[in-house]
């Protein structure tokens, strides 16, 4: 009799986005003439830059020719792409890493989920709250949580680090000892960042407690303030304790093309129950060689093009566009009296509802009065209650119309 | 303190292909004028068909245009590809399946490895011996094995189903009860197949014992004999017990492009320890939605093109080419007195060495006398000892030269 992994049964069905969709459909049905503007979108909308497309089309031509055809590539990714990453994303910031510390993959969602494979199920996991659900769900699936507690919206055994306006969205160090710490900065969903000093505290905590930090920097390209770290390795000793996830999805519009990379410095170690040090890099390499077969050559050639002068200009233009949208939304919200967070080093604006309005109530009001769709903060975790996420990923036209519509909402 | 998954430490380093490479490099160094022919290759060598390349280039153009740009796609794959798969791979064989029973992925290696996530660690796993190492290694990592036993080359708790010339490479039903059964037909590495009647036995066994069959049909397109099943769902009731993995890698030369699909009929169930039935399809859907983010739109458009009239012709031409190579190698080996298996419904030829010569000894002899590289059977499992794998994936010229060279070897 085949037993299933019963940890899956602990998972709560996250109806967040499907509930959003249903409510929008219902509203549109009852108000067929109203133009609804979607600012709930967490996906890019601008097309792929020309230089990337040209590189991919050239790679297609290579695949058509027997002299340049590529079969299986390295599971860890091609050197041509790793070299660009090292040079442009790390050496340029004074961070020294080696090629075999970079693992190209088909997405940070996959990597942040699959990384769980190489760790023991007895580790205690810390996540910020609100949080990108993959960190939590992948650990529930792996058996690192207890049951879900309806009353507080938390899983047993998981250490939640609340981030709200009380602590200015800076998570406090955990009071109980933890072994695996997920941090995402610039943060999804709150759009907030950590300074070097704040991140340094986490690196020190991890060093002291022999924990590992899983640092998701998928939104790094949106950082505009010069003092904010783009990589956790800008922090002293982070190479001893941190794994970094980076993605081309939001940097270069690759959400539908699928390319990302994970950095595991060789100094990062985990421990056997007997206290023996084991290289995390070697474990991940083994995992990827056994359960992954590399990223499409065409995709990797596209990713490489991002690092050309032309490609860099093109992606920066797109990022600037989304950030301008975010700025407008933030300004519009503040003009009508909302407290907002994020939106400066991030495409995400996190707003606090007024008069302790619940996230879903705000959703309904915003849809009815302004015909704008956003994402209720409570969908990202219990500490997201009373908050709401809007994004700069819409078109300029929609963003401007949304801002006007919001202004009218409170008049 | 971060604990690692100590099951990883049980894994044996599989030095098979790196040892092959080192030996070849060494030989070439000492014999710089000798032209070595590689028939050990398990990768395609013919370039991607024109119709696929054109579809991918068109998809690139779509990604460049804001009106046709695609961001995140469905985690389970686009309907346009699923519809072609259903129509051409299943309905055409009288097999009825639904779209939500098909999961598009970036490779069967990933799927056959990751599928382990949704099953309990207490299941007993059966694999054929010799075997494609992913099935074994992913289960060792997940904790379904005991330690590796040097003496017999087997992991404790894993049920090995020996396949050799004694049983004509038809695995016997296990004597101990098993819960997860990996079958790969046409088989890698032996190139052998199962008839419908032989496969029917496994379906009946699985039904009776409430086991699940994980059926890898990556080489299905190489089947030439009309009575051999192309899908396990050609067998009555297989939809109740079997998951099927299919890949575009060997069918259409996609090893460097990455696309495959997994079929999980909704009738397939696993069980909780309390004996409650749980849908395996729903578990895998949850797994993929949490830890996977879909396959590149460009890749999926390329895969779709395989199902056009033109695409079908092109890929069949390539498959025919590899099968002709395999036929030549098989004939050449038999002419000089070797017993061979496979090579009819598969690009792989599995030969039995003579006078009980060890696989690695034969490797050395073949390299020295004929300058041909192949793969020692013992690298695929203890029952592979005394066997050797050659493949039809080389160029025609190399294949012909290898056949001549082998003929001279024994003269």
PDB file of C-alpha atoms in Angstrom, chain B residues 12-163:
ATOM      1  CA  UNK B  12      27.531   6.390  -3.358  1.00  0.00           C
ATOM      2  CA  UNK B  13      29.486   8.644  -5.630  1.00  0.00           C
ATOM      3  CA  UNK B  14      28.699   7.410  -9.066  1.00  0.00           C
ATOM      4  CA  UNK B  15      32.011   7.828 -10.824  1.00  0.00           C
ATOM      5  CA  UNK B  16      30.793   5.964 -13.915  1.00  0.00           C
ATOM      6  CA  UNK B  17      30.886   8.740 -16.484  1.00  0.00           C
ATOM      7  CA  UNK B  18      33.797  10.627 -14.929  1.00  0.00           C
ATOM      8  CA  UNK B  19      35.856   7.427 -14.833  1.00  0.00           C
ATOM      9  CA  UNK B  20      34.967   6.815 -18.472  1.00  0.00           C
ATOM     10  CA  UNK B  21      36.073  10.352 -19.341  1.00  0.00           C
ATOM     11  CA  UNK B  22      39.354  10.042 -17.437  1.00  0.00           C
ATOM     12  CA  UNK B  23      40.224   6.727 -19.033  1.00  0.00           C
ATOM     13  CA  UNK B  24      39.494   8.124 -22.490  1.00  0.00           C
ATOM     14  CA  UNK B  25      41.604  11.228 -21.853  1.00  0.00           C
ATOM     15  CA  UNK B  26      44.461   9.069 -20.623  1.00  0.00           C
ATOM     16  CA  UNK B  27      44.254   6.801 -23.656  1.00  0.00           C
ATOM     17  CA  UNK B  28      44.106   9.738 -26.063  1.00  0.00           C
ATOM     18  CA  UNK B  29      47.155  11.296 -24.403  1.00  0.00           C
ATOM     19  CA  UNK B  30      49.163   8.145 -24.849  1.00  0.00           C
ATOM     20  CA  UNK B  31      47.804   7.591 -28.379  1.00  0.00           C
ATOM     21  CA  UNK B  32      47.471  11.062 -29.814  1.00  0.00           C
ATOM     22  CA  UNK B  33      46.998   9.900 -33.406  1.00  0.00           C
ATOM     23  CA  UNK B  34      44.185   7.448 -32.687  1.00  0.00           C
ATOM     24  CA  UNK B  35      40.667   8.620 -33.525  1.00  0.00           C
ATOM     25  CA  UNK B  36      38.381   7.632 -30.672  1.00  0.00           C
ATOM     26  CA  UNK B  37      34.712   7.019 -31.447  1.00  0.00           C
ATOM     27  CA  UNK B  38      32.244   7.657 -28.657  1.00  0.00           C
ATOM     28  CA  UNK B  39      29.329   5.224 -28.622  1.00  0.00           C
ATOM     29  CA  UNK B  40      28.819   5.673 -24.901  1.00  0.00           C
ATOM     30  CA  UNK B  41      26.855   8.831 -25.398  1.00  0.00           C
ATOM     31  CA  UNK B  42      23.321   8.934 -23.989  1.00  0.00           C
ATOM     32  CA  UNK B  43      22.599  12.298 -25.559  1.00  0.00           C
ATOM     33  CA  UNK B  44      21.151  13.155 -28.949  1.00  0.00           C
ATOM     34  CA  UNK B  45      23.469  14.670 -31.571  1.00  0.00           C
ATOM     35  CA  UNK B  46      21.214  15.695 -34.459  1.00  0.00           C
ATOM     36  CA  UNK B  47      20.132  19.342 -34.454  1.00  0.00           C
ATOM     37  CA  UNK B  48      16.594  20.476 -33.580  1.00  0.00           C
ATOM     38  CA  UNK B  49      14.065  20.168 -36.441  1.00  0.00           C
ATOM     39  CA  UNK B  50      13.284  23.274 -38.467  1.00  0.00           C
ATOM     40  CA  UNK B  51       9.611  23.426 -37.520  1.00  0.00           C
ATOM     41  CA  UNK B  52      10.499  23.448 -33.817  1.00  0.00           C
ATOM     42  CA  UNK B  53      13.094  26.186 -34.289  1.00  0.00           C
ATOM     43  CA  UNK B  54      10.631  28.289 -36.272  1.00  0.00           C
ATOM     44  CA  UNK B  55       7.979  27.914 -33.582  1.00  0.00           C
ATOM     45  CA  UNK B  56      10.466  28.955 -30.908  1.00  0.00           C
ATOM     46  CA  UNK B  57      11.641  31.965 -32.897  1.00  0.00           C
ATOM     47  CA  UNK B  58       8.038  33.019 -33.404  1.00  0.00           C
ATOM     48  CA  UNK B  59       7.498  32.658 -29.664  1.00  0.00           C
ATOM     49  CA  UNK B  60      10.568  34.863 -29.090  1.00  0.00           C
ATOM     50  CA  UNK B  61       8.914  37.508 -31.272  1.00  0.00           C
ATOM     51  CA  UNK B  62       5.728  37.206 -29.253  1.00  0.00           C
ATOM     52  CA  UNK B  63       7.717  37.809 -26.081  1.00  0.00           C
ATOM     53  CA  UNK B  64       9.126  41.002 -27.560  1.00  0.00           C
ATOM     54  CA  UNK B  65       5.702  42.498 -28.255  1.00  0.00           C
ATOM     55  CA  UNK B  66       3.650  43.887 -25.372  1.00  0.00           C
ATOM     56  CA  UNK B  67       0.402  42.686 -26.926  1.00  0.00           C
ATOM     57  CA  UNK B  68       1.549  39.048 -27.093  1.00  0.00           C
ATOM     58  CA  UNK B  69       4.057  38.972 -24.198  1.00  0.00           C
ATOM     59  CA  UNK B  70       3.626  36.114 -21.721  1.00  0.00           C
ATOM     60  CA  UNK B  71       4.594  36.368 -18.062  1.00  0.00           C
ATOM     61  CA  UNK B  72       4.036  33.563 -15.573  1.00  0.00           C
ATOM     62  CA  UNK B  73       2.360  30.629 -17.299  1.00  0.00           C
ATOM     63  CA  UNK B  74       0.348  27.914 -15.607  1.00  0.00           C
ATOM     64  CA  UNK B  75       2.535  25.759 -13.338  1.00  0.00           C
ATOM     65  CA  UNK B  76       0.970  22.723 -15.029  1.00  0.00           C
ATOM     66  CA  UNK B  77       1.725  23.923 -18.557  1.00  0.00           C
ATOM     67  CA  UNK B  78      -0.238  25.647 -21.308  1.00  0.00           C
ATOM     68  CA  UNK B  79      -3.441  24.107 -22.621  1.00  0.00           C
ATOM     69  CA  UNK B  80      -2.275  24.446 -26.233  1.00  0.00           C
ATOM     70  CA  UNK B  81       0.457  21.881 -25.562  1.00  0.00           C
ATOM     71  CA  UNK B  82      -1.641  19.640 -23.332  1.00  0.00           C
ATOM     72  CA  UNK B  83      -4.320  19.445 -26.024  1.00  0.00           C
ATOM     73  CA  UNK B  84      -1.789  18.253 -28.602  1.00  0.00           C
ATOM     74  CA  UNK B  85      -0.381  15.685 -26.188  1.00  0.00           C
ATOM     75  CA  UNK B  86      -3.831  14.333 -25.397  1.00  0.00           C
ATOM     76  CA  UNK B  87      -4.841  14.148 -29.024  1.00  0.00           C
ATOM     77  CA  UNK B  88      -1.673  12.798 -30.608  1.00  0.00           C
ATOM     78  CA  UNK B  89      -0.120  10.717 -27.825  1.00  0.00           C
ATOM     79  CA  UNK B  90      -3.247   9.355 -26.133  1.00  0.00           C
ATOM     80  CA  UNK B  91      -6.582   9.721 -27.934  1.00  0.00           C
ATOM     81  CA  UNK B  92      -4.917   8.334 -31.057  1.00  0.00           C
ATOM     82  CA  UNK B  93      -4.238   5.137 -29.061  1.00  0.00           C
ATOM     83  CA  UNK B  94      -7.716   5.023 -27.606  1.00  0.00           C
ATOM     84  CA  UNK B  95      -6.572   6.306 -24.210  1.00  0.00           C
ATOM     85  CA  UNK B  96      -8.888   8.779 -22.553  1.00  0.00           C
ATOM     86  CA  UNK B  97      -7.299  11.381 -20.261  1.00  0.00           C
ATOM     87  CA  UNK B  98      -8.162  14.905 -19.178  1.00  0.00           C
ATOM     88  CA  UNK B  99      -6.092  18.075 -19.439  1.00  0.00           C
ATOM     89  CA  UNK B 100      -5.669  18.292 -15.681  1.00  0.00           C
ATOM     90  CA  UNK B 101      -4.096  14.847 -15.688  1.00  0.00           C
ATOM     91  CA  UNK B 102      -1.137  16.185 -17.722  1.00  0.00           C
ATOM     92  CA  UNK B 103       1.678  18.166 -16.066  1.00  0.00           C
ATOM     93  CA  UNK B 104       4.231  19.796 -18.381  1.00  0.00           C
ATOM     94  CA  UNK B 105       7.710  20.043 -16.862  1.00  0.00           C
ATOM     95  CA  UNK B 106      11.327  20.810 -17.670  1.00  0.00           C
ATOM     96  CA  UNK B 107      12.363  17.171 -17.790  1.00  0.00           C
ATOM     97  CA  UNK B 108      11.597  13.620 -16.786  1.00  0.00           C
ATOM     98  CA  UNK B 109      14.744  13.563 -14.662  1.00  0.00           C
ATOM     99  CA  UNK B 110      13.213  16.331 -12.530  1.00  0.00           C
ATOM    100  CA  UNK B 111       9.817  14.674 -12.398  1.00  0.00           C
ATOM    101  CA  UNK B 112      11.008  11.150 -11.639  1.00  0.00           C
ATOM    102  CA  UNK B 113      13.215  12.687  -8.917  1.00  0.00           C
ATOM    103  CA  UNK B 114      10.729  15.173  -7.466  1.00  0.00           C
ATOM    104  CA  UNK B 115       7.742  12.809  -7.483  1.00  0.00           C
ATOM    105  CA  UNK B 116       9.303  11.329  -4.362  1.00  0.00           C
ATOM    106  CA  UNK B 117       8.141  14.457  -2.448  1.00  0.00           C
ATOM    107  CA  UNK B 118       4.505  13.396  -2.391  1.00  0.00           C
ATOM    108  CA  UNK B 119       5.044   9.890  -1.025  1.00  0.00           C
ATOM    109  CA  UNK B 120       5.657   8.702   2.523  1.00  0.00           C
ATOM    110  CA  UNK B 121       9.203   7.795   3.480  1.00  0.00           C
ATOM    111  CA  UNK B 122       8.062   4.439   4.817  1.00  0.00           C
ATOM    112  CA  UNK B 123       7.173   3.068   1.375  1.00  0.00           C
ATOM    113  CA  UNK B 124       9.186   0.162   0.070  1.00  0.00           C
ATOM    114  CA  UNK B 125      10.697   0.926  -3.319  1.00  0.00           C
ATOM    115  CA  UNK B 126      11.343  -1.545  -6.129  1.00  0.00           C
ATOM    116  CA  UNK B 127      13.711  -0.817  -9.005  1.00  0.00           C
ATOM    117  CA  UNK B 128      14.932  -2.959 -11.832  1.00  0.00           C
ATOM    118  CA  UNK B 129      18.650  -3.773 -11.813  1.00  0.00           C
ATOM    119  CA  UNK B 130      20.446  -2.392 -13.891  1.00  0.00           C
ATOM    120  CA  UNK B 131      18.660   0.945 -13.614  1.00  0.00           C
ATOM    121  CA  UNK B 132      18.676   4.633 -14.533  1.00  0.00           C
ATOM    122  CA  UNK B 133      20.235   6.014 -11.309  1.00  0.00           C
ATOM    123  CA  UNK B 134      17.732   8.843 -10.649  1.00  0.00           C
ATOM    124  CA  UNK B 135      15.020   6.512  -9.338  1.00  0.00           C
ATOM    125  CA  UNK B 136      17.414   5.020  -6.839  1.00  0.00           C
ATOM    126  CA  UNK B 137      19.273   8.151  -5.757  1.00  0.00           C
ATOM    127  CA  UNK B 138      16.142  10.240  -5.239  1.00  0.00           C
ATOM    128  CA  UNK B 139      14.756   7.565  -2.946  1.00  0.00           C
ATOM    129  CA  UNK B 140      18.002   7.251  -1.023  1.00  0.00           C
ATOM    130  CA  UNK B 141      17.925  11.044  -0.521  1.00  0.00           C
ATOM    131  CA  UNK B 142      14.327  10.851   0.672  1.00  0.00           C
ATOM    132  CA  UNK B 143      15.218   8.237   3.276  1.00  0.00           C
ATOM    133  CA  UNK B 144      13.527   5.203   1.760  1.00  0.00           C
ATOM    134  CA  UNK B 145      16.733   3.150   1.778  1.00  0.00           C
ATOM    135  CA  UNK B 146      19.042   1.868   4.455  1.00  0.00           C
ATOM    136  CA  UNK B 147      22.794   1.922   4.111  1.00  0.00           C
ATOM    137  CA  UNK B 148      24.734   0.903   1.014  1.00  0.00           C
ATOM    138  CA  UNK B 149      26.157  -2.600   1.249  1.00  0.00           C
ATOM    139  CA  UNK B 150      29.555  -2.788  -0.417  1.00  0.00           C
ATOM    140  CA  UNK B 151      29.461  -6.592  -0.762  1.00  0.00           C
ATOM    141  CA  UNK B 152      26.440  -6.790  -3.023  1.00  0.00           C
ATOM    142  CA  UNK B 153      26.359  -3.239  -4.360  1.00  0.00           C
ATOM    143  CA  UNK B 154      22.825  -2.715  -3.050  1.00  0.00           C
ATOM    144  CA  UNK B 155      21.124  -0.379  -0.608  1.00  0.00           C
ATOM    145  CA  UNK B 156      19.276  -1.939   2.292  1.00  0.00           C
ATOM    146  CA  UNK B 157      15.466  -1.791   2.116  1.00  0.00           C
ATOM    147  CA  UNK B 158      15.433  -1.201  -1.654  1.00  0.00           C
ATOM    148  CA  UNK B 159      14.000  -4.146  -3.581  1.00  0.00           C
ATOM    149  CA  UNK B 160      16.160  -4.905  -6.617  1.00  0.00           C
ATOM    150  CA  UNK B 161      14.578  -6.726  -9.537  1.00  0.00           C
ATOM    151  CA  UNK B 162      17.443  -8.308 -11.468  1.00  0.00           C
ATOM    152  CA  UNK B 163      17.207  -8.188 -15.255  1.00  0.00           C
TER     153      UNK B 163
END
